[in-house]
Amino acid sequence: MNRKTQCERVLAFTIAAGRLKRVTRTGWAVRALPNESVADHSYRTALLAATISRMVDAEVDYSKVVEMALIHDLAEAYIGDWDHETTGLVGRKTKSELEGTVIRRLLLELPKDVSERFSQLWEEYASERTFESKIVHLADKLEAAIQALEYRRSGMDRQIYEGFVKNLEELNLPKELEAVTKSFLEVLRHE
C-alpha cells in the first residue's frame, strides 16, 4: 500500500472515529442531565488510564494502556452508547458481538500493522483479562463517577451519584489496582 493510499485510509478512519463527538452518553441523557459526547468521555478516560498506570506498584505497558483507552469506545461511533439498562435488556454478549463486528470493519482499511495492533488492543480490552485492560476498565468507570461528581455539584440527585461510585466497587481488580481504587473511593465518598 503506498503512502497516499495509507493516508486516505487513515483519513477515512479518523472521520469515522470523529462520529464519537456527536454520540451522546446515554446514561446522562436518560437522566435529563447535560449532554456529554462519547469523545468527551474517551478523552478523559485516556488521561485517567495514563495517570493510573503511573500510580500503581506494578509493571505496566504504558503505551498499551493509552492506546487501549483511546479506542475502547470506538464501536460506539456506529452503535451508539448503551447505558447499563440497555445493555441489561439486550444482553452483554449481543453488545460485545456487535461491537466486535464494528471494530473489525472500522479497522479493516487501516494499514495492516495499525489494524492488527488496534484489533488486538480492542480484543484485550473486551476480554478484561490483562492488567492493562483492567486499568482501562477502572479508568472508564472512574471517569463516569467523576462526571457524576461534577453533575452532583451542580445539583444532581445524590443517589444517582452514589450509583456511579458504587460501580467502582463492583470491578474485579488485582490487588495493585484495588489500592488505587480504594483511595479514589475515599475521595469520592467524601464529597
PDB file of C-alpha atoms in Angstrom:
ATOM      1  CA  MET A   1       0.000   0.000   0.000  1.00  0.00           C
ATOM      2  CA  ASN A   2       1.538   3.324  -0.994  1.00  0.00           C
ATOM      3  CA  ARG A   3       1.756   6.310   1.352  1.00  0.00           C
ATOM      4  CA  LYS A   4      -1.080   8.226  -0.352  1.00  0.00           C
ATOM      5  CA  THR A   5      -3.427   5.240  -0.043  1.00  0.00           C
ATOM      6  CA  GLN A   6      -2.438   4.807   3.602  1.00  0.00           C
ATOM      7  CA  CYS A   7      -3.193   8.473   4.268  1.00  0.00           C
ATOM      8  CA  GLU A   8      -6.557   8.229   2.521  1.00  0.00           C
ATOM      9  CA  ARG A   9      -7.498   5.233   4.656  1.00  0.00           C
ATOM     10  CA  VAL A  10      -6.283   6.854   7.875  1.00  0.00           C
ATOM     11  CA  LEU A  11      -8.321   9.955   6.979  1.00  0.00           C
ATOM     12  CA  ALA A  12     -11.457   7.838   6.441  1.00  0.00           C
ATOM     13  CA  PHE A  13     -10.840   6.029   9.748  1.00  0.00           C
ATOM     14  CA  THR A  14     -10.326   9.314  11.591  1.00  0.00           C
ATOM     15  CA  ILE A  15     -13.529  10.768  10.156  1.00  0.00           C
ATOM     16  CA  ALA A  16     -15.390   7.626  11.245  1.00  0.00           C
ATOM     17  CA  ALA A  17     -13.907   7.908  14.756  1.00  0.00           C
ATOM     18  CA  GLY A  18     -14.902  11.588  14.768  1.00  0.00           C
ATOM     19  CA  ARG A  19     -18.527  10.486  14.889  1.00  0.00           C
ATOM     20  CA  LEU A  20     -17.893   9.924  18.617  1.00  0.00           C
ATOM     21  CA  LYS A  21     -18.030  13.712  19.030  1.00  0.00           C
ATOM     22  CA  ARG A  22     -21.716  13.555  18.116  1.00  0.00           C
ATOM     23  CA  VAL A  23     -22.700  10.415  20.045  1.00  0.00           C
ATOM     24  CA  THR A  24     -24.332  11.375  23.323  1.00  0.00           C
ATOM     25  CA  ARG A  25     -23.579   9.462  26.527  1.00  0.00           C
ATOM     26  CA  THR A  26     -26.911   7.770  27.123  1.00  0.00           C
ATOM     27  CA  GLY A  27     -26.521   7.382  30.895  1.00  0.00           C
ATOM     28  CA  TRP A  28     -26.694  11.141  31.301  1.00  0.00           C
ATOM     29  CA  ALA A  29     -29.336  11.738  28.634  1.00  0.00           C
ATOM     30  CA  VAL A  30     -31.836   9.300  30.199  1.00  0.00           C
ATOM     31  CA  ARG A  31     -31.417  11.183  33.472  1.00  0.00           C
ATOM     32  CA  ALA A  32     -32.124  14.519  31.734  1.00  0.00           C
ATOM     33  CA  LEU A  33     -28.611  15.743  32.517  1.00  0.00           C
ATOM     34  CA  PRO A  34     -26.443  17.897  30.240  1.00  0.00           C
ATOM     35  CA  ASN A  35     -25.128  16.219  27.123  1.00  0.00           C
ATOM     36  CA  GLU A  36     -21.655  14.798  27.076  1.00  0.00           C
ATOM     37  CA  SER A  37     -20.251  13.079  24.000  1.00  0.00           C
ATOM     38  CA  VAL A  38     -18.535   9.710  23.946  1.00  0.00           C
ATOM     39  CA  ALA A  39     -15.437  11.558  22.669  1.00  0.00           C
ATOM     40  CA  ASP A  40     -15.517  13.764  25.812  1.00  0.00           C
ATOM     41  CA  HIS A  41     -15.646  10.647  27.955  1.00  0.00           C
ATOM     42  CA  SER A  42     -12.990   8.765  25.973  1.00  0.00           C
ATOM     43  CA  TYR A  43     -10.513  11.629  26.187  1.00  0.00           C
ATOM     44  CA  ARG A  44     -10.759  11.882  29.950  1.00  0.00           C
ATOM     45  CA  THR A  45     -10.719   8.098  30.298  1.00  0.00           C
ATOM     46  CA  ALA A  46      -7.419   8.035  28.387  1.00  0.00           C
ATOM     47  CA  LEU A  47      -5.986  10.714  30.713  1.00  0.00           C
ATOM     48  CA  LEU A  48      -7.085   8.756  33.766  1.00  0.00           C
ATOM     49  CA  ALA A  49      -5.750   5.472  32.404  1.00  0.00           C
ATOM     50  CA  ALA A  50      -2.382   7.082  31.680  1.00  0.00           C
ATOM     51  CA  THR A  51      -2.274   8.557  35.180  1.00  0.00           C
ATOM     52  CA  ILE A  52      -3.403   5.390  36.972  1.00  0.00           C
ATOM     53  CA  SER A  53      -0.850   3.314  35.084  1.00  0.00           C
ATOM     54  CA  ARG A  54       1.851   5.530  36.626  1.00  0.00           C
ATOM     55  CA  MET A  55       0.330   5.281  40.126  1.00  0.00           C
ATOM     56  CA  VAL A  56       0.289   1.506  40.548  1.00  0.00           C
ATOM     57  CA  ASP A  57       3.042  -0.550  42.110  1.00  0.00           C
ATOM     58  CA  ALA A  58       3.324  -2.957  39.204  1.00  0.00           C
ATOM     59  CA  GLU A  59       4.942  -3.210  35.821  1.00  0.00           C
ATOM     60  CA  VAL A  60       2.609  -1.725  33.214  1.00  0.00           C
ATOM     61  CA  ASP A  61       2.841  -1.387  29.444  1.00  0.00           C
ATOM     62  CA  TYR A  62       2.087   2.328  29.446  1.00  0.00           C
ATOM     63  CA  SER A  63       1.700   2.762  25.679  1.00  0.00           C
ATOM     64  CA  LYS A  64      -0.669  -0.217  25.541  1.00  0.00           C
ATOM     65  CA  VAL A  65      -2.854   1.352  28.244  1.00  0.00           C
ATOM     66  CA  VAL A  66      -3.041   4.702  26.462  1.00  0.00           C
ATOM     67  CA  GLU A  67      -3.769   3.197  23.039  1.00  0.00           C
ATOM     68  CA  MET A  68      -6.373   0.864  24.519  1.00  0.00           C
ATOM     69  CA  ALA A  69      -8.087   3.736  26.313  1.00  0.00           C
ATOM     70  CA  LEU A  70      -8.181   5.789  23.119  1.00  0.00           C
ATOM     71  CA  ILE A  71     -10.043   3.053  21.201  1.00  0.00           C
ATOM     72  CA  HIS A  72     -12.101   1.459  23.994  1.00  0.00           C
ATOM     73  CA  ASP A  73     -15.382   3.068  22.860  1.00  0.00           C
ATOM     74  CA  LEU A  74     -14.634   3.248  19.133  1.00  0.00           C
ATOM     75  CA  ALA A  75     -17.516   0.948  18.147  1.00  0.00           C
ATOM     76  CA  GLU A  76     -19.949   3.422  19.695  1.00  0.00           C
ATOM     77  CA  ALA A  77     -19.317   5.686  16.707  1.00  0.00           C
ATOM     78  CA  TYR A  78     -21.770   3.382  14.892  1.00  0.00           C
ATOM     79  CA  ILE A  79     -23.795   1.517  17.512  1.00  0.00           C
ATOM     80  CA  GLY A  80     -24.213   4.399  19.959  1.00  0.00           C
ATOM     81  CA  ASP A  81     -23.637   4.443  23.691  1.00  0.00           C
ATOM     82  CA  TRP A  82     -25.611   1.823  25.574  1.00  0.00           C
ATOM     83  CA  ASP A  83     -26.356   2.602  29.195  1.00  0.00           C
ATOM     84  CA  HIS A  84     -26.451  -0.093  31.879  1.00  0.00           C
ATOM     85  CA  GLU A  85     -30.191  -0.670  31.436  1.00  0.00           C
ATOM     86  CA  THR A  86     -29.985  -1.080  27.652  1.00  0.00           C
ATOM     87  CA  THR A  87     -27.067  -3.484  27.931  1.00  0.00           C
ATOM     88  CA  GLY A  88     -29.020  -5.487  30.505  1.00  0.00           C
ATOM     89  CA  LEU A  89     -32.078  -5.609  28.275  1.00  0.00           C
ATOM     90  CA  VAL A  90     -30.254  -6.576  25.065  1.00  0.00           C
ATOM     91  CA  GLY A  91     -27.553  -8.636  26.741  1.00  0.00           C
ATOM     92  CA  ARG A  92     -23.838  -8.130  27.262  1.00  0.00           C
ATOM     93  CA  LYS A  93     -22.985 -10.897  24.781  1.00  0.00           C
ATOM     94  CA  THR A  94     -25.052  -9.329  22.000  1.00  0.00           C
ATOM     95  CA  LYS A  95     -23.485  -5.935  22.640  1.00  0.00           C
ATOM     96  CA  SER A  96     -19.978  -7.396  22.630  1.00  0.00           C
ATOM     97  CA  GLU A  97     -20.573  -9.280  19.377  1.00  0.00           C
ATOM     98  CA  LEU A  98     -21.952  -6.159  17.708  1.00  0.00           C
ATOM     99  CA  GLU A  99     -19.017  -4.051  18.936  1.00  0.00           C
ATOM    100  CA  GLY A 100     -16.563  -6.659  17.654  1.00  0.00           C
ATOM    101  CA  THR A 101     -18.170  -6.612  14.216  1.00  0.00           C
ATOM    102  CA  VAL A 102     -17.994  -2.816  14.047  1.00  0.00           C
ATOM    103  CA  ILE A 103     -14.389  -2.711  15.266  1.00  0.00           C
ATOM    104  CA  ARG A 104     -13.252  -5.286  12.721  1.00  0.00           C
ATOM    105  CA  ARG A 105     -14.965  -3.347   9.924  1.00  0.00           C
ATOM    106  CA  LEU A 106     -13.557   0.032  11.022  1.00  0.00           C
ATOM    107  CA  LEU A 107     -10.020  -1.294  11.294  1.00  0.00           C
ATOM    108  CA  LEU A 108     -10.106  -3.262   8.051  1.00  0.00           C
ATOM    109  CA  GLU A 109      -8.938  -0.392   5.859  1.00  0.00           C
ATOM    110  CA  LEU A 110      -6.103   0.829   8.056  1.00  0.00           C
ATOM    111  CA  PRO A 111      -2.512  -0.078   7.305  1.00  0.00           C
ATOM    112  CA  LYS A 112      -2.072  -3.712   8.320  1.00  0.00           C
ATOM    113  CA  ASP A 113       0.240  -3.123  11.295  1.00  0.00           C
ATOM    114  CA  VAL A 114      -2.081  -0.443  12.735  1.00  0.00           C
ATOM    115  CA  SER A 115      -5.175  -2.549  12.101  1.00  0.00           C
ATOM    116  CA  GLU A 116      -3.640  -5.580  13.784  1.00  0.00           C
ATOM    117  CA  ARG A 117      -2.428  -3.552  16.782  1.00  0.00           C
ATOM    118  CA  PHE A 118      -5.782  -1.799  17.356  1.00  0.00           C
ATOM    119  CA  SER A 119      -7.708  -5.034  16.837  1.00  0.00           C
ATOM    120  CA  GLN A 120      -5.536  -6.858  19.363  1.00  0.00           C
ATOM    121  CA  LEU A 121      -5.909  -3.997  21.846  1.00  0.00           C
ATOM    122  CA  TRP A 122      -9.674  -3.905  21.477  1.00  0.00           C
ATOM    123  CA  GLU A 123      -9.934  -7.686  21.938  1.00  0.00           C
ATOM    124  CA  GLU A 124      -7.712  -7.433  25.016  1.00  0.00           C
ATOM    125  CA  TYR A 125      -9.870  -4.642  26.427  1.00  0.00           C
ATOM    126  CA  ALA A 126     -13.074  -6.583  25.756  1.00  0.00           C
ATOM    127  CA  SER A 127     -11.701  -9.742  27.388  1.00  0.00           C
ATOM    128  CA  GLU A 128     -10.788  -7.818  30.553  1.00  0.00           C
ATOM    129  CA  ARG A 129      -8.107 -10.404  31.392  1.00  0.00           C
ATOM    130  CA  THR A 130      -4.882  -8.398  31.410  1.00  0.00           C
ATOM    131  CA  PHE A 131      -3.617  -5.926  33.948  1.00  0.00           C
ATOM    132  CA  GLU A 132      -3.604  -3.175  31.306  1.00  0.00           C
ATOM    133  CA  SER A 133      -7.214  -3.878  30.307  1.00  0.00           C
ATOM    134  CA  LYS A 134      -8.245  -3.726  33.951  1.00  0.00           C
ATOM    135  CA  ILE A 135      -6.605  -0.293  34.244  1.00  0.00           C
ATOM    136  CA  VAL A 136      -8.659   0.939  31.295  1.00  0.00           C
ATOM    137  CA  HIS A 137     -11.878  -0.545  32.719  1.00  0.00           C
ATOM    138  CA  LEU A 138     -11.136   1.165  36.034  1.00  0.00           C
ATOM    139  CA  ALA A 139     -10.442   4.465  34.262  1.00  0.00           C
ATOM    140  CA  ASP A 140     -13.699   4.073  32.285  1.00  0.00           C
ATOM    141  CA  LYS A 141     -15.802   3.644  35.446  1.00  0.00           C
ATOM    142  CA  LEU A 142     -13.820   6.256  37.368  1.00  0.00           C
ATOM    143  CA  GLU A 143     -14.374   8.826  34.622  1.00  0.00           C
ATOM    144  CA  ALA A 144     -18.126   8.242  34.816  1.00  0.00           C
ATOM    145  CA  ALA A 145     -18.015   8.659  38.608  1.00  0.00           C
ATOM    146  CA  ILE A 146     -16.054  11.905  38.235  1.00  0.00           C
ATOM    147  CA  GLN A 147     -18.574  13.170  35.681  1.00  0.00           C
ATOM    148  CA  ALA A 148     -21.348  12.231  38.121  1.00  0.00           C
ATOM    149  CA  LEU A 149     -19.487  14.175  40.822  1.00  0.00           C
ATOM    150  CA  GLU A 150     -19.453  17.240  38.572  1.00  0.00           C
ATOM    151  CA  TYR A 151     -23.190  16.835  37.951  1.00  0.00           C
ATOM    152  CA  ARG A 152     -23.728  16.252  41.690  1.00  0.00           C
ATOM    153  CA  ARG A 153     -22.009  19.543  42.456  1.00  0.00           C
ATOM    154  CA  SER A 154     -24.470  21.153  40.032  1.00  0.00           C
ATOM    155  CA  GLY A 155     -27.479  19.689  41.826  1.00  0.00           C
ATOM    156  CA  MET A 156     -27.856  16.113  40.565  1.00  0.00           C
ATOM    157  CA  ASP A 157     -29.564  13.746  42.983  1.00  0.00           C
ATOM    158  CA  ARG A 158     -27.028  12.213  45.395  1.00  0.00           C
ATOM    159  CA  GLN A 159     -28.491   8.727  44.903  1.00  0.00           C
ATOM    160  CA  ILE A 160     -27.633   8.821  41.182  1.00  0.00           C
ATOM    161  CA  TYR A 161     -24.108   9.914  42.042  1.00  0.00           C
ATOM    162  CA  GLU A 162     -23.759   7.081  44.574  1.00  0.00           C
ATOM    163  CA  GLY A 163     -24.745   4.576  41.876  1.00  0.00           C
ATOM    164  CA  PHE A 164     -21.795   5.615  39.713  1.00  0.00           C
ATOM    165  CA  VAL A 165     -19.440   5.478  42.684  1.00  0.00           C
ATOM    166  CA  LYS A 166     -20.779   2.012  43.564  1.00  0.00           C
ATOM    167  CA  ASN A 167     -19.852   0.792  40.055  1.00  0.00           C
ATOM    168  CA  LEU A 168     -16.207   1.236  41.050  1.00  0.00           C
ATOM    169  CA  GLU A 169     -16.648  -1.140  43.981  1.00  0.00           C
ATOM    170  CA  GLU A 170     -18.040  -3.852  41.713  1.00  0.00           C
ATOM    171  CA  LEU A 171     -14.972  -4.100  39.472  1.00  0.00           C
ATOM    172  CA  ASN A 172     -12.924  -7.293  39.688  1.00  0.00           C
ATOM    173  CA  LEU A 173      -9.441  -5.836  40.111  1.00  0.00           C
ATOM    174  CA  PRO A 174      -5.999  -7.138  41.034  1.00  0.00           C
ATOM    175  CA  LYS A 175      -4.669  -6.012  44.416  1.00  0.00           C
ATOM    176  CA  GLU A 176      -2.404  -3.343  42.874  1.00  0.00           C
ATOM    177  CA  LEU A 177      -5.464  -1.649  41.386  1.00  0.00           C
ATOM    178  CA  GLU A 178      -7.644  -2.241  44.436  1.00  0.00           C
ATOM    179  CA  ALA A 179      -5.368   0.031  46.475  1.00  0.00           C
ATOM    180  CA  VAL A 180      -5.682   2.881  43.960  1.00  0.00           C
ATOM    181  CA  THR A 181      -9.434   2.338  43.650  1.00  0.00           C
ATOM    182  CA  LYS A 182      -9.873   2.355  47.425  1.00  0.00           C
ATOM    183  CA  SER A 183      -8.117   5.714  47.630  1.00  0.00           C
ATOM    184  CA  PHE A 184     -10.260   7.165  44.847  1.00  0.00           C
ATOM    185  CA  LEU A 185     -13.381   5.847  46.590  1.00  0.00           C
ATOM    186  CA  GLU A 186     -12.346   7.543  49.826  1.00  0.00           C
ATOM    187  CA  VAL A 187     -12.010  10.850  47.994  1.00  0.00           C
ATOM    188  CA  LEU A 188     -15.281  10.420  46.068  1.00  0.00           C
ATOM    189  CA  ARG A 189     -17.242   9.339  49.151  1.00  0.00           C
ATOM    190  CA  HIS A 190     -16.047  12.447  50.987  1.00  0.00           C
ATOM    191  CA  GLU A 191     -17.950  14.604  48.507  1.00  0.00           C
TER     192      GLU A 191
END
